[in-house]
CSV table of C-alpha atoms and ligand atoms in Angstrom, one decimal:
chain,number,residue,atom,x,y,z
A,1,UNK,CA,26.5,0.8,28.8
A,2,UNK,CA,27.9,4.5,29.9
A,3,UNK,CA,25.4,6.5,27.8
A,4,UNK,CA,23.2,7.7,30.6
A,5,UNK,CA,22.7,11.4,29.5
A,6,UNK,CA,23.3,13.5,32.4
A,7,UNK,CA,26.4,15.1,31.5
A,8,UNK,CA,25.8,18.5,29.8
A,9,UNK,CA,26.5,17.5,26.4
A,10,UNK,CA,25.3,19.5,23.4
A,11,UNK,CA,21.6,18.6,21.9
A,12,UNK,CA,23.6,16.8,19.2
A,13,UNK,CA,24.8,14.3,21.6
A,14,UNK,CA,21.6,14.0,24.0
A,15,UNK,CA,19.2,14.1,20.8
A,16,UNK,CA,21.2,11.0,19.6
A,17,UNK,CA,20.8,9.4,23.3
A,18,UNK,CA,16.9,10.1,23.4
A,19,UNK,CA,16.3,8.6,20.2
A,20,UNK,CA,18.1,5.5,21.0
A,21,UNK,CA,16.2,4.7,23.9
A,22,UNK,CA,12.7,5.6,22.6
A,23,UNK,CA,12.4,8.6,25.3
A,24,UNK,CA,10.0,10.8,23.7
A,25,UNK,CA,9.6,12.9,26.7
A,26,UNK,CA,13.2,14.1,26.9
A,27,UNK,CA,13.4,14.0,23.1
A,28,UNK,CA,10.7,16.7,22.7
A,29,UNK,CA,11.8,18.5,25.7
A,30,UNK,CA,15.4,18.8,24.0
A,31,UNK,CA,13.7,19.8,20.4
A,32,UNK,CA,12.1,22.8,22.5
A,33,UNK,CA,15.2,23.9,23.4
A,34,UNK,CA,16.9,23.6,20.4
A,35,UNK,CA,17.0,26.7,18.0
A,36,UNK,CA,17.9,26.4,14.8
A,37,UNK,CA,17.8,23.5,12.3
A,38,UNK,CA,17.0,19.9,13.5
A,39,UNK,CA,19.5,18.7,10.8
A,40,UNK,CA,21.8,17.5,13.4
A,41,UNK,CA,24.5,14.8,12.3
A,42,UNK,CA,26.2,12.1,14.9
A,43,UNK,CA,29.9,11.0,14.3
A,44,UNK,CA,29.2,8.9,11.3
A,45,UNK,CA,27.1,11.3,9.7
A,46,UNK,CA,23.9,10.2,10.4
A,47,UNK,CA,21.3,12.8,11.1
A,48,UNK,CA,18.7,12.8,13.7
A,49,UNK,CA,15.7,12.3,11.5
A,50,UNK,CA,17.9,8.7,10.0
A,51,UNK,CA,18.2,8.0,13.2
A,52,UNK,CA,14.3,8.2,14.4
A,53,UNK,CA,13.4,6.5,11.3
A,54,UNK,CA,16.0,3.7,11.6
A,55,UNK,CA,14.3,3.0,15.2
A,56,UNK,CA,10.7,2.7,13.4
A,57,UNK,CA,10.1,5.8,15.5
A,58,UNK,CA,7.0,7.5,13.8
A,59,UNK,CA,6.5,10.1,16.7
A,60,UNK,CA,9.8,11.4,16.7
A,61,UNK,CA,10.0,11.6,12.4
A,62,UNK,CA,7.0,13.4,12.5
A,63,UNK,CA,8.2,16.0,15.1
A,64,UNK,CA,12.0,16.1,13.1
A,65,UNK,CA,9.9,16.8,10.3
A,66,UNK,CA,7.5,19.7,11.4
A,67,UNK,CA,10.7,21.2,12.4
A,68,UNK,CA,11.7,21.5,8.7
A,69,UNK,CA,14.2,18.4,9.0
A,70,UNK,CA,15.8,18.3,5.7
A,71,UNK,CA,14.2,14.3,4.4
A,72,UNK,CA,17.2,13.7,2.1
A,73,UNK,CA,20.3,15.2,4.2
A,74,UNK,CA,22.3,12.5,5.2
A,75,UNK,CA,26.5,12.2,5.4
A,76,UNK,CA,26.2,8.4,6.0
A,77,UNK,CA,29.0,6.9,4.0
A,78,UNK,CA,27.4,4.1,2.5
A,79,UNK,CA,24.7,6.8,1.3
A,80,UNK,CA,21.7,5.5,3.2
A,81,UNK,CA,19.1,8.1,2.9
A,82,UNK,CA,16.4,8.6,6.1
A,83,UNK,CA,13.9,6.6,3.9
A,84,UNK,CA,16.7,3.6,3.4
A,85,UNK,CA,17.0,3.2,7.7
A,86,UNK,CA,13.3,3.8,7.6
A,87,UNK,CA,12.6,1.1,5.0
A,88,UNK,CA,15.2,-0.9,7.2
A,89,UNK,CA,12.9,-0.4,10.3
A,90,UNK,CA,9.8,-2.0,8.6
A,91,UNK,CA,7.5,0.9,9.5
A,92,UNK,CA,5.6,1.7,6.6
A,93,UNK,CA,3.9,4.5,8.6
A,94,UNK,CA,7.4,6.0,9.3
A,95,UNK,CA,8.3,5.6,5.4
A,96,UNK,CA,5.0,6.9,4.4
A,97,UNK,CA,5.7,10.6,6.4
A,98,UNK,CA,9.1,10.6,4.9
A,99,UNK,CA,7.7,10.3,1.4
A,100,UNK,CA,5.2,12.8,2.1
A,101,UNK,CA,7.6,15.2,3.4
A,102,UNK,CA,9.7,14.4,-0.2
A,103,UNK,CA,12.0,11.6,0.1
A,104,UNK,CA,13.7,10.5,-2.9
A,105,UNK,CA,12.3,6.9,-3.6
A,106,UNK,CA,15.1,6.3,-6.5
A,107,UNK,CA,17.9,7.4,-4.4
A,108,UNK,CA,20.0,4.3,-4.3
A,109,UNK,CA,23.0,3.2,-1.4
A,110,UNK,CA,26.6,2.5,-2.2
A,111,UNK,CA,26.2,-1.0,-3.8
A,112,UNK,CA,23.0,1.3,-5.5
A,113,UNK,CA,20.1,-0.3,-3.9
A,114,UNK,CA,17.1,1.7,-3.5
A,115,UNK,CA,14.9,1.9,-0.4
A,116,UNK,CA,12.4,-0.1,-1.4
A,117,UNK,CA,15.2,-3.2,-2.3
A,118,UNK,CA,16.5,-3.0,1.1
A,119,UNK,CA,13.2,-3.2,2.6
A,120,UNK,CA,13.1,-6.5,0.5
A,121,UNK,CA,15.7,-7.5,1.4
A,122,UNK,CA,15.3,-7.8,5.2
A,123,UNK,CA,11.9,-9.2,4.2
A,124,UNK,CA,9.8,-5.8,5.1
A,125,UNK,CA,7.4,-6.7,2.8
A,126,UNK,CA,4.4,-4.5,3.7
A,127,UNK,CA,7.1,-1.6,2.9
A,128,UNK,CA,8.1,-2.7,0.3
A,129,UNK,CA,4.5,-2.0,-1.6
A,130,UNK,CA,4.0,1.0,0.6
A,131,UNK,CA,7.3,2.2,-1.0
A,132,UNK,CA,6.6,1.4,-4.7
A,133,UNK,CA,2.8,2.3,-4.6
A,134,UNK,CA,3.5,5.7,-3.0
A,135,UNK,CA,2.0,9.0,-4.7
A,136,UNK,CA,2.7,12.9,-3.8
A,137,UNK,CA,-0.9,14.2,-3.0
A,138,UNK,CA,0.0,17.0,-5.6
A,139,UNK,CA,-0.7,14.3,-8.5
A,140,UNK,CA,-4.0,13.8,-7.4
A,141,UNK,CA,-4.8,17.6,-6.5
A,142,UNK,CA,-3.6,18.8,-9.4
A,143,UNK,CA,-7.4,17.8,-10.9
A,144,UNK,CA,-9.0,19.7,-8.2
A,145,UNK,CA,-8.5,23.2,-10.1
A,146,UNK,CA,-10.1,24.0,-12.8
A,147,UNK,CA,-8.1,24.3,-15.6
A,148,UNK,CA,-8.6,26.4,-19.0
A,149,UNK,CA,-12.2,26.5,-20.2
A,150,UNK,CA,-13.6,25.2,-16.8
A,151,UNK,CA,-15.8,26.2,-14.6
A,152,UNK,CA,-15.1,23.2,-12.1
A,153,UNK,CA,-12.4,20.9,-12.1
A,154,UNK,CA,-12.1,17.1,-12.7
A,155,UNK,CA,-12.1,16.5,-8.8
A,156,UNK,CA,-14.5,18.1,-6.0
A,157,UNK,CA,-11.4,18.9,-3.6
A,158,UNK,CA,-13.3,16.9,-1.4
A,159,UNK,CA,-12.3,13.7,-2.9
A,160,UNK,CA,-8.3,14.4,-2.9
A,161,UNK,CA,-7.7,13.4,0.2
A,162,UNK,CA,-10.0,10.3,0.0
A,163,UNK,CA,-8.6,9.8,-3.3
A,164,UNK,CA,-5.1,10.2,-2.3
A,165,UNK,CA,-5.9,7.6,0.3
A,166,UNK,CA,-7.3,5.0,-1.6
A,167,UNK,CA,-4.7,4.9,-4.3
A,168,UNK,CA,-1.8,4.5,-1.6
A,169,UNK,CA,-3.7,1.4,-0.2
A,170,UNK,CA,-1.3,-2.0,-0.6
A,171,UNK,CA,-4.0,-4.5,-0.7
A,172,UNK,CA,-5.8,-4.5,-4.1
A,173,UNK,CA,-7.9,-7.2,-3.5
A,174,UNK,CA,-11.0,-6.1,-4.9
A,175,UNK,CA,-13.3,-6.8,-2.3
A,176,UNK,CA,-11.0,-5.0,0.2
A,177,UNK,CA,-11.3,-2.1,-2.3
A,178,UNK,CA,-14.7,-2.1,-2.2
A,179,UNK,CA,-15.0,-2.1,1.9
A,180,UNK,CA,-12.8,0.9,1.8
A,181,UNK,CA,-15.0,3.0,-1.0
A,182,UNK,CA,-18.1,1.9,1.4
A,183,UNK,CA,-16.1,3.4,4.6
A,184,UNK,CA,-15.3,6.8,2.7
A,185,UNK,CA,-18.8,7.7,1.4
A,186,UNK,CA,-17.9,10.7,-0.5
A,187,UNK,CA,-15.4,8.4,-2.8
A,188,UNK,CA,-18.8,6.7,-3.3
A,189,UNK,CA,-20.8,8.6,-4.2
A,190,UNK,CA,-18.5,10.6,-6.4
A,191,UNK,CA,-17.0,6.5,-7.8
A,192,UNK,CA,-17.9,8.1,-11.5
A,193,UNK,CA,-15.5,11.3,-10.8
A,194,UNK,CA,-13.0,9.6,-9.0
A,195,UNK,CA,-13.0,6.1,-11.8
A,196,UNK,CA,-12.4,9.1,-14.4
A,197,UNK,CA,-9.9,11.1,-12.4
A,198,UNK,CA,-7.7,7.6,-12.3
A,199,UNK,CA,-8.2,7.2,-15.9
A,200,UNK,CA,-6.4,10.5,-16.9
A,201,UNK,CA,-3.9,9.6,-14.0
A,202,UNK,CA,-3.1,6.5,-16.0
A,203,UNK,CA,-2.8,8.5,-19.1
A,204,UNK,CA,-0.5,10.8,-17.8
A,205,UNK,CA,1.9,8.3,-16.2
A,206,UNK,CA,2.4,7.2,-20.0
A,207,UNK,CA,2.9,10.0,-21.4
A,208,UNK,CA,6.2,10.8,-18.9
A,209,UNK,CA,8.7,9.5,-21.3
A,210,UNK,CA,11.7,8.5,-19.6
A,211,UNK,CA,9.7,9.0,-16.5
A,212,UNK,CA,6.9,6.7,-16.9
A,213,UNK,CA,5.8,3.9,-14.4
A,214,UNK,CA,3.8,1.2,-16.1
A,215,UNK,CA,3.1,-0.2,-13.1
A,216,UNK,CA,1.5,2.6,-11.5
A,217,UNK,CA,-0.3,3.6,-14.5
A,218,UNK,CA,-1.6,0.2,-14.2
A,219,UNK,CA,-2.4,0.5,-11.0
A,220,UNK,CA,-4.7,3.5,-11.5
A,221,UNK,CA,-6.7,1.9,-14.5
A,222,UNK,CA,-7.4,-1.3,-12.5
A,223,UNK,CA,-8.1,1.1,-9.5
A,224,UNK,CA,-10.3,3.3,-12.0
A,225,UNK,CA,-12.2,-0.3,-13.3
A,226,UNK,CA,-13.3,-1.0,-9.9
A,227,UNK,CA,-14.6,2.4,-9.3
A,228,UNK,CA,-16.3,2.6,-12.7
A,229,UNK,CA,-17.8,-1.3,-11.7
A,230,UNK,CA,-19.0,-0.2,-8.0
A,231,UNK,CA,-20.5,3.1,-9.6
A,232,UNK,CA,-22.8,1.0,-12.5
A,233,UNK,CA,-24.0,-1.2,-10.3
A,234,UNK,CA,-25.1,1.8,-7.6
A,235,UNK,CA,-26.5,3.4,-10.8
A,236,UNK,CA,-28.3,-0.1,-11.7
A,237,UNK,CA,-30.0,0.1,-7.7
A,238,UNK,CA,-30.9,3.7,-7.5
A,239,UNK,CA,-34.4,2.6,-8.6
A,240,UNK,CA,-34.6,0.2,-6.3
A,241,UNK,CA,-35.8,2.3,-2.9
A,242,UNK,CA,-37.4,-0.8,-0.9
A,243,UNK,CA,-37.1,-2.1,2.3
A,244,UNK,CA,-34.6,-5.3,1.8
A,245,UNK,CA,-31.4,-2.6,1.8
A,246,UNK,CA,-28.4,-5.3,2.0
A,247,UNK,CA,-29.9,-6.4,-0.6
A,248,UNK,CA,-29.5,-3.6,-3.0
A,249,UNK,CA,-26.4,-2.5,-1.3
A,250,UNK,CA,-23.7,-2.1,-4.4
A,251,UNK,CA,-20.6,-2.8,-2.4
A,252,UNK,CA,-22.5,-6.2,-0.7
A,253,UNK,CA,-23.7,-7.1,-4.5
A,254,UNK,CA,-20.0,-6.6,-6.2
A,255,UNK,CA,-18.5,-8.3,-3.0
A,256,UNK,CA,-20.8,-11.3,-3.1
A,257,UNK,CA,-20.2,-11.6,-7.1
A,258,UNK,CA,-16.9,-11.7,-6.8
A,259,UNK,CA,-16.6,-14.1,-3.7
A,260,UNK,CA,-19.0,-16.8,-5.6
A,261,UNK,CA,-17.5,-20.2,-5.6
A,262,UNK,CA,-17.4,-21.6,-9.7
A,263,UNK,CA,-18.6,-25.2,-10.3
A,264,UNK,CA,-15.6,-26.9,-8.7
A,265,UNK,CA,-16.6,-24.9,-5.5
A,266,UNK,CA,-13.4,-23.4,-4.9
A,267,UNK,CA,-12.2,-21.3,-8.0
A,268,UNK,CA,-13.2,-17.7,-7.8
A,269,UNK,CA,-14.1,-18.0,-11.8
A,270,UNK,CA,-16.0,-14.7,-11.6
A,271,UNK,CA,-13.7,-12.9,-9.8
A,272,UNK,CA,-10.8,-14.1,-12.3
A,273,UNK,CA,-12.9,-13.1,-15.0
A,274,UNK,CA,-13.8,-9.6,-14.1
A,275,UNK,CA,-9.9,-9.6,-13.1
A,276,UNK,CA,-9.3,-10.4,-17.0
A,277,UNK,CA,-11.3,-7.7,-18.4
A,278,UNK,CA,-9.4,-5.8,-16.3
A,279,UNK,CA,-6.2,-6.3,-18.1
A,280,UNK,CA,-7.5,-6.9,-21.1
A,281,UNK,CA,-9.0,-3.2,-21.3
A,282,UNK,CA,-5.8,-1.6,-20.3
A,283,UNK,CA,-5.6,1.4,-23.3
A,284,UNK,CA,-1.5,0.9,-23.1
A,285,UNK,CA,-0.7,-2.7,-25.2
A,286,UNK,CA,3.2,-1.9,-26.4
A,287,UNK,CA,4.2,-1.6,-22.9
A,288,UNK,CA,6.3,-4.5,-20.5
A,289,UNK,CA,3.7,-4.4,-17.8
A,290,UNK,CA,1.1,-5.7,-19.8
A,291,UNK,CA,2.7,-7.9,-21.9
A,292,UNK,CA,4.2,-9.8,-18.6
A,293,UNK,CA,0.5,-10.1,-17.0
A,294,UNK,CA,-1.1,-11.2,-20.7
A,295,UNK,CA,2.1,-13.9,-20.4
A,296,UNK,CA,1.2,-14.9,-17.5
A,297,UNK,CA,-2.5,-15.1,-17.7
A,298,UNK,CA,-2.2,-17.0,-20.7
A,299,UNK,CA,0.2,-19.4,-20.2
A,300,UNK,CA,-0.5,-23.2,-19.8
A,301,UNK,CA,-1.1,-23.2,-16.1
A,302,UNK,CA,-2.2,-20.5,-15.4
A,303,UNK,CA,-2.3,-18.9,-12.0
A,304,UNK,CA,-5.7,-16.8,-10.4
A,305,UNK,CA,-5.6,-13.3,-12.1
A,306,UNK,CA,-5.9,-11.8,-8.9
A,307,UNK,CA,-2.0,-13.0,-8.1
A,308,UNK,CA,-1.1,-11.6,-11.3
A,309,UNK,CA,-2.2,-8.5,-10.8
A,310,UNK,CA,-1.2,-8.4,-7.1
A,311,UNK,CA,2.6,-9.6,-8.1
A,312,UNK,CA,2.4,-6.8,-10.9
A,313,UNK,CA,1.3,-4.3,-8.4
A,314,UNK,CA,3.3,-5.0,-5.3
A,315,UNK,CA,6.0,-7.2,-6.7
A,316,UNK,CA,7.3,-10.4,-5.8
A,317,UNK,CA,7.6,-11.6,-1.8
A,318,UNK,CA,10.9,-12.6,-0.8
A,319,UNK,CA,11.3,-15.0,2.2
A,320,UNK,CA,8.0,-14.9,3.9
A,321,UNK,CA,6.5,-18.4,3.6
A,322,UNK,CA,3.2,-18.9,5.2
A,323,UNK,CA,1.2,-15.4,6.2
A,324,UNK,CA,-2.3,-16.0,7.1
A,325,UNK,CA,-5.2,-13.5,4.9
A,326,UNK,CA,-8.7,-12.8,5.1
A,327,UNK,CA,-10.8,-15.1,3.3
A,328,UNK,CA,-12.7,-12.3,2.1
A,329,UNK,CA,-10.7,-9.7,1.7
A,330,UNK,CA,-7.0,-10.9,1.1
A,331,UNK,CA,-5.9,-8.5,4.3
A,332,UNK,CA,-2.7,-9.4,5.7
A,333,UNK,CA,-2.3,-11.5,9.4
A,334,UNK,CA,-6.4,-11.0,9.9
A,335,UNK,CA,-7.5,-10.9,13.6
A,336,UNK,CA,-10.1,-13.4,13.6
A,337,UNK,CA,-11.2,-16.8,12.9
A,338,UNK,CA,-14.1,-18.7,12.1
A,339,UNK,CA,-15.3,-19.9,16.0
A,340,UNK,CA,-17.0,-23.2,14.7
A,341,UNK,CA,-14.0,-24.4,12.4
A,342,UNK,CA,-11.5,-22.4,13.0
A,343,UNK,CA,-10.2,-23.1,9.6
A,344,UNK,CA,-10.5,-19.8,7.8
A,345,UNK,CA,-9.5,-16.0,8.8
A,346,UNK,CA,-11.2,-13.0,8.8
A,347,UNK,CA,-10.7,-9.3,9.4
A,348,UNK,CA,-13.6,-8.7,11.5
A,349,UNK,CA,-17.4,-9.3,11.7
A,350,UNK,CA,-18.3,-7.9,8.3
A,351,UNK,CA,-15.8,-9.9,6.0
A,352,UNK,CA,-17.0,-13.0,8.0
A,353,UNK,CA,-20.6,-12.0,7.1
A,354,UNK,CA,-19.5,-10.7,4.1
A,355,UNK,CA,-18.4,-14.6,3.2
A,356,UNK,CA,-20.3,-16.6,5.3
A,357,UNK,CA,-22.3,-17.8,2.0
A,358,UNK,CA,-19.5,-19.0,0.9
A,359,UNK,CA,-17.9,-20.8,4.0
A,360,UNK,CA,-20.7,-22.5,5.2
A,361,UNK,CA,-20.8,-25.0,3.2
A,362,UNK,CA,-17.6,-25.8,4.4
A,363,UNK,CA,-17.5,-25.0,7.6
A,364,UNK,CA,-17.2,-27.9,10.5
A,365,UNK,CA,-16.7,-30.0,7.3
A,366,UNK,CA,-13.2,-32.2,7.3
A,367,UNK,CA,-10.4,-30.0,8.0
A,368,UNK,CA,-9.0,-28.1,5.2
A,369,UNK,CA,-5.2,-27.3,4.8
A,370,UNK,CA,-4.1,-24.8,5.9
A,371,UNK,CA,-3.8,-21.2,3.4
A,372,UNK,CA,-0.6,-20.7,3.1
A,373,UNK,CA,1.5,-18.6,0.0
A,374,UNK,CA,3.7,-20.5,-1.9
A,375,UNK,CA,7.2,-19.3,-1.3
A,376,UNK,CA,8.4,-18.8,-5.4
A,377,UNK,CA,10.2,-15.8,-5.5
A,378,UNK,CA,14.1,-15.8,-4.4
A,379,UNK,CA,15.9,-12.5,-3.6
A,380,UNK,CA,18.3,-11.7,-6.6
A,381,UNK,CA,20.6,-9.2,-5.1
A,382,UNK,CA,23.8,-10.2,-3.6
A,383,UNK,CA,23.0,-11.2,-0.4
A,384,UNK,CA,26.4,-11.3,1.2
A,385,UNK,CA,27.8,-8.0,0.5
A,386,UNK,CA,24.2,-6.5,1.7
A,387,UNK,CA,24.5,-8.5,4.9
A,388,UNK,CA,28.0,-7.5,6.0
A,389,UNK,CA,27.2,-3.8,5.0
A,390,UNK,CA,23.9,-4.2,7.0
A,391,UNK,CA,25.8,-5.2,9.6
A,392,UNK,CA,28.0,-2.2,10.4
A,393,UNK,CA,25.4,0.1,9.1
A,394,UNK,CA,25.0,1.9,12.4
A,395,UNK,CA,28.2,1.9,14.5
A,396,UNK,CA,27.5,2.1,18.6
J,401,ZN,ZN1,-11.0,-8.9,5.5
J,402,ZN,ZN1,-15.9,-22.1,9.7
């Protein structure tokens, strides 16, 4: 190691250096400095902004990037782009910004993999979703002005950034929706503008032509269903003003519907069957998507609804075998567990009270296996070629 940066080298060569070894202090004294673009490239093309986001470094993109860093600049000559080394990194924050700021999700590498495939391919699934679920904010703003004959517009411009929010979210577990529309109140008590908002969303992701993404349209109808669910039932308790307020509380009711065991005491039958309707009242029959989930949903074994519409959505995992979730919200690698049996996970105190009717019946019962994810999907790209390029992908 002789890369200690005190020589007086140009910015392009100590920018390089302070990215490499996480030094945001120097980094940002060395940007101050610095007139001029931030487009800066090393000796194998790679600009500064690949560079941050190849180290996961969401500080430094975001700096690069308020400095008018150009997101799809790049000379690398297997034609990563910043959002392939930030897929690569596994920060879906990092890829998030880059996307915001414009990165090309379709641009594809030299053996023409996009972003999103790499991250799948190193197993970044979390990125992978945050990747393929991504929307510019301008989609959803767009019904925030009133157009032609109206006096107001579609969407109070208070819900776009709410709205923008919630239809970027990875996990679609209902429930987990539902906690998130409680935590933004606005998006509930607006859950009628914003269900019909997603609605002409959907319609307008079909009518792209060449351009159209079924899944995403999909993804704002089931998105719209929930909202249109969680606003009749407030609608159903706005007469009900009396003391007992859990009670009455819509998200608490559609949570608790949803989370109810069927006969056999396990199968969510009433989630799977709200998850159906779903589905079944998407207004686009002719297309793949929903002839894949119907398919699925109706073949001889078939599996929970949920993980139909969750493979549909996010896509297939790769490697990962066994990841933990919340019992009550399907969250990813949840914090806690249940203190008397330690047999199920939860986010934090309100899914665990959230599914404590549930659980206690079974807690401190015999031990339980383990949750665990059944590990069906393989990686169909060519592994080798992508390993041996990932290999010399960043040279020194
Ligand atoms: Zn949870
Ligand atoms: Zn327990």
């Amino acid at each position: 190691m002789e890369t200690k940066s005190d020589e007086q080298a140009a910015p392009e060569k100590t920018i390089f250096n302070a990215i490499a070894q996480g030094d945001l202090d120097e980094f940002n004294n060395i940007l101050s400095h610095h007139k001029g673009s931030v487009d800066l490239f090393d000796e194998n093309g790679m600009t500064a902004l690949q560079h941050a986001a190849y180290k996961g470094n969401k500080e430094m993109v975001q700096l690069l990037l308020d400095r008018g860093a150009d997101v799809n600049s790049g000379k690398h000559e297997y034609n990563y782009t910043a959002l392939h080394f930030g897929a690569l990194s596994g920060n879906s924050d990092v890829c998030r910004l880059l996307l915001n700021a414009g990165a090309k999700p379709t641009a594809t590498n030299s053996v023409g993999r996009t972003a999103s495939q790499m991250a799948a391919f190193v197993g970044n699934h979390h990125t992978v979703a945050t990747i393929n679920n991504f929307v510019p904010l301008s989609e959803i703003s767009y019904y925030s002005v009133p157009r032609g004959q109206q006096t107001e517009p579609y969407l109070p411009p208070v819900l776009v950034e709410p709205l923008h929010k919630f239809v970027l979210g990875v996990n679609i577990h209902p429930v987990r929706l539902a906690l998130n529309i409680q935590h933004t109140p606005v998006l509930l008590e607006n859950a009628d503008k914003a269900s019909k908002v997603l609605e002409m969303l959907c319609k307008r992701e079909m009518t792209r032509g060449s351009d159209t993404n079924e899944v995403m349209a999909f993804k704002y109808h089931y998105l719209s269903y929930v909202l249109k669910e969680i606003h009749n039932i407030r609608d159903k308790q706005k007469s009900n003003t009396d003391k007992e307020e859990k009670k009455h509380d819509p998200i608490e009711i559609f949570a608790k519907k949803l989370l109810k065991p069927g006969k056999d005491g396990v199968s969510l039958d009433l989630m799977d069957s709200f998850l159906k309707d779903c589905v079944r009242e998407f207004p686009y029959r002719e297309c793949t998507t929903f002839h894949q989930m119907v398919t699925a949903l109706t073949s001889k074994d078939p599996p929970p609804a949920l993980s139909v519409i969750n493979c549909t959505i996010n896509g297939q995992r790769g490697f990962v075998d066994a990841i933990p979730y919340c019992s009550t919200c399907g969250e990813e690698k949840p914090a806690k567990k249940c203190s008397k049996c330690k047999m199920v996970q939860y986010c934090d105190r309100e899914c665990q009270r959230l599914h404590w009717f549930v659980h206690k019946k079974a807690c401190n019962r015999e031990p339980a296996p383990p949750m665990t994810t059944p590990n069906n999907a393989k990686a169909n790209i060519d592994a080798s070629e992508l390993t041996s390029q990932l290999q010399n992908l960043v040279t020194g």
